[in-house]
C-alpha cells in the first residue's frame, strides 16, 4: 500500500494550481509541437530548457514531461488527418489515414485519443510499481555495471535510430568526444579548449541540441518546400457502441507492449507502435481488416506509443541512465535543477518523483480533453504557413541559447552546430545518438576510471561481474549478428550482380 | 576518421597515465581509436554498397546561418530588437517564393512583443534596447 500512499503525496503536489498550470502548458505546447512540422519534442525541450530556469524544479519537470508525452498525442492527429507524422506516429498513417479517406476521421481521432489515454494510464501504473523496485536493484550496480549499461544504451540507440550500427556508433562516439571538451574534473586539465575561455566549461548542451535538431530540421523543411493542404473535412467524433467496444482489447494489448518496450534501452514510442501493430495483425479478431482503415489499426499503436513514452522515464529515474535522446535531455533538465536522477532520487526527492508520476495522469486527462472534444480547433493550427512559423522557431532558438549564459557567443556555437547538424542530416546520419553520447560521455569516463581504479587496471572486472558480463555478452552477440547479416547481404548482392543478363 | 584524428592526436598531449590511474588523455585517446576503427570499417563497407547521390543545397543553410550570426552581431553592437528585425528579414529569404515586407514587419512586431514579455514577466536578461 506504500504505492497508494506515495501516489496520494504525488497528487497533493501535482494538484497545486501552479503545477496544474505547468502541466496544462506542457500538454498544450506538446500537442502543438506534435502537430506542427519542423519541431519534434527533442528540439522543443531544448528550446524551452533555458526558459525553465526561473520556474520551480517540480513545475519545470512536469512541464517538460508534458511536452514529451503531449507531442505523442498531437502527432497522431496530423498523421490521421493529413498522413504527416512529425515526431513518431508513423504507424498511425497507415490505418488512420485510410479511415480519413473513408470519411471516418472523427472515429479515428476518437480512437487515437481514447487509446492514448488507456495506454498512458496503464503505463503510469507500471511506472509507479516498477520504478521504485528497479531503483532498489540499481543499488547493486557498480561502476563496471554502469559502464556496460551505458554501452548497451549506445548500441541499442545507435541501431534503432539510424538502422546502421556503424553509423550510429560513430555518432555516439563523436558525442562522447564532444563531451570531453572542457575541464577534466579529476585533474583540472583543460582538454580540447584551444585556449578559448568560453570552452573551459565545455560546450553547452542546449547549443548542440538546438543546432543539430532545431536549425538543421528547419533548413531541411525549407529545402523540401513541402506545401501542405490543411484538413477541411467534417468530423463526427462520437462512435457507435459496437465501434466503441472494439477499441478496448487492442488498446490494452498495445498498452502492455508499449509499457514493456518503453523500458528497454533504445526502446521508445516508435518501436512500440510497430510491435503493437504487428501483434494486432496477428491476433486481433479483425486482423483481416487491418491496413484498410480499421479501429484496431489505430487503437493498438496509439496506446503503445503513449505507454512507451511514459515508461521510458523508468530507467532514467530509477537507474539514472537515459535510454533515448529525449530522456537524455530530460536528464540534463534534472541536473540543471541540481537533482541527480538515479536510485537515490526516489528516496531523496519523493515529492518530485511522485509529483511527476501523478502529473502524468493529470496530463493524460488534459490531453484527452485537448485531443478529443477540442481536436477540431487544433486542426486550424495547420493553416499557419511555414513562412511565418520558421522565423519564430529561429527566434526561440536564439533567445533560448542566449539566455543560458547571457552570452551571444553561444548563438555562434549554435549556428556552428546547426551547420554540422545539417551536414549530418544530408549524409543520412541521425544526431540522436550524438546527443546521448554527449550527455553520457562524462559519466562513462567517470565510471570507467573508477572501475579500473578499483580493479587495479584490470579489464577482467567488466567480465567477471555478473551484471556487466551479461550485458557485454549481449552486446557481443548483437555485433556478431550484425556482422553475419552484413556478410550475407553482401554475398547476395554480389551473386545478383554476377547473374548473366 | 578526421574527427577521431583531431581528438586523438590532441589527447596525446595530455598525460595518459596507466589503466589503474588514468590520466586526462587516456579516455579521449581510447574513444578516438575506437572511432577511427569504425571510420575504417565504414570505408571498407562503402565499397560493398551502392552509391547514393548527396543532396546538398547551400542556399537555405547559408541564409539561416547568416541570420543567426547577424542576430548575434547586431544585438551586440546595436540592440536585440534590431537583431530580431534583422533575423526575420534575413531568414525570410530562405525557402519562400514570395518575399513580403509587411508580413516580415508583422512577424517582427509579434516576436518583439514575446521578447518583451520574456524580459518583463519571466525576468530574462535580454538587452532589447
CSV table of N, CA and C in Angstrom, one decimal, chain A residues 3-16 19 62 350-360 362:
chain,number,residue,atom,x,y,z
A,3,UNK,N,2.6,2.3,-2.3
A,3,UNK,CA,2.5,3.0,-3.6
A,3,UNK,C,1.3,3.9,-3.6
A,4,UNK,N,0.2,3.5,-3.0
A,4,UNK,CA,-1.0,4.3,-2.9
A,4,UNK,C,-0.7,5.5,-2.0
A,5,UNK,N,0.0,5.3,-0.9
A,5,UNK,CA,0.3,6.4,0.0
A,5,UNK,C,1.2,7.4,-0.8
A,6,UNK,N,2.2,6.9,-1.5
A,6,UNK,CA,3.1,7.8,-2.3
A,6,UNK,C,2.3,8.5,-3.4
A,7,UNK,N,1.4,7.8,-4.0
A,7,UNK,CA,0.6,8.4,-5.1
A,7,UNK,C,-0.2,9.6,-4.5
A,8,UNK,N,-0.7,9.4,-3.3
A,8,UNK,CA,-1.5,10.4,-2.7
A,8,UNK,C,-0.6,11.6,-2.5
A,9,UNK,N,0.6,11.4,-2.0
A,9,UNK,CA,1.6,12.5,-1.9
A,9,UNK,C,1.8,13.2,-3.2
A,10,UNK,N,2.0,12.3,-4.3
A,10,UNK,CA,2.2,12.9,-5.6
A,10,UNK,C,1.0,13.7,-6.1
A,11,UNK,N,-0.2,13.3,-5.9
A,11,UNK,CA,-1.4,14.1,-6.3
A,11,UNK,C,-1.4,15.4,-5.5
A,12,UNK,N,-1.0,15.3,-4.2
A,12,UNK,CA,-1.0,16.6,-3.5
A,12,UNK,C,-0.1,17.6,-4.1
A,13,UNK,N,1.0,17.1,-4.7
A,13,UNK,CA,2.0,18.0,-5.3
A,13,UNK,C,1.4,18.4,-6.7
A,14,UNK,N,1.0,17.4,-7.4
A,14,UNK,CA,0.6,17.7,-8.8
A,14,UNK,C,-0.7,18.6,-8.9
A,15,UNK,N,-1.5,18.6,-7.9
A,15,UNK,CA,-2.8,19.3,-8.0
A,15,UNK,C,-2.7,20.7,-7.4
A,16,UNK,N,-1.5,21.2,-7.1
A,16,UNK,CA,-1.4,22.6,-6.7
A,16,UNK,C,-1.7,23.4,-8.0
A,19,UNK,N,1.4,23.8,-10.4
A,19,UNK,CA,1.7,22.6,-11.1
A,19,UNK,C,0.7,22.2,-12.2
A,62,UNK,N,7.6,18.9,-14.7
A,62,UNK,CA,6.2,18.5,-15.0
A,62,UNK,C,5.9,19.1,-16.4
A,350,UNK,N,11.1,12.4,-2.8
A,350,UNK,CA,9.8,11.7,-3.1
A,350,UNK,C,8.7,12.6,-3.7
A,351,UNK,N,8.7,13.9,-3.2
A,351,UNK,CA,7.7,14.8,-3.7
A,351,UNK,C,7.9,15.0,-5.2
A,352,UNK,N,9.1,15.1,-5.6
A,352,UNK,CA,9.4,15.3,-7.1
A,352,UNK,C,9.0,14.1,-7.9
A,353,UNK,N,9.5,12.9,-7.5
A,353,UNK,CA,9.2,11.7,-8.3
A,353,UNK,C,7.7,11.5,-8.3
A,354,UNK,N,7.1,11.4,-7.2
A,354,UNK,CA,5.7,11.0,-7.2
A,354,UNK,C,4.8,12.2,-7.7
A,355,UNK,N,5.3,13.4,-7.6
A,355,UNK,CA,4.6,14.5,-8.2
A,355,UNK,C,4.6,14.4,-9.7
A,356,UNK,N,5.7,14.0,-10.2
A,356,UNK,CA,5.8,13.9,-11.7
A,356,UNK,C,4.9,12.7,-12.2
A,357,UNK,N,5.0,11.6,-11.4
A,357,UNK,CA,4.1,10.4,-11.8
A,357,UNK,C,2.6,10.8,-11.8
A,358,UNK,N,2.2,11.5,-10.7
A,358,UNK,CA,0.8,11.9,-10.6
A,358,UNK,C,0.5,12.9,-11.7
A,359,UNK,N,1.4,13.8,-12.0
A,359,UNK,CA,1.1,14.8,-13.0
A,359,UNK,C,0.9,14.2,-14.4
A,360,UNK,N,1.5,13.0,-14.6
A,360,UNK,CA,1.3,12.4,-15.9
A,360,UNK,C,-0.1,12.0,-16.0
A,362,UNK,N,-2.7,13.5,-14.5
A,362,UNK,CA,-3.4,14.8,-14.7
A,362,UNK,C,-3.2,15.2,-16.2
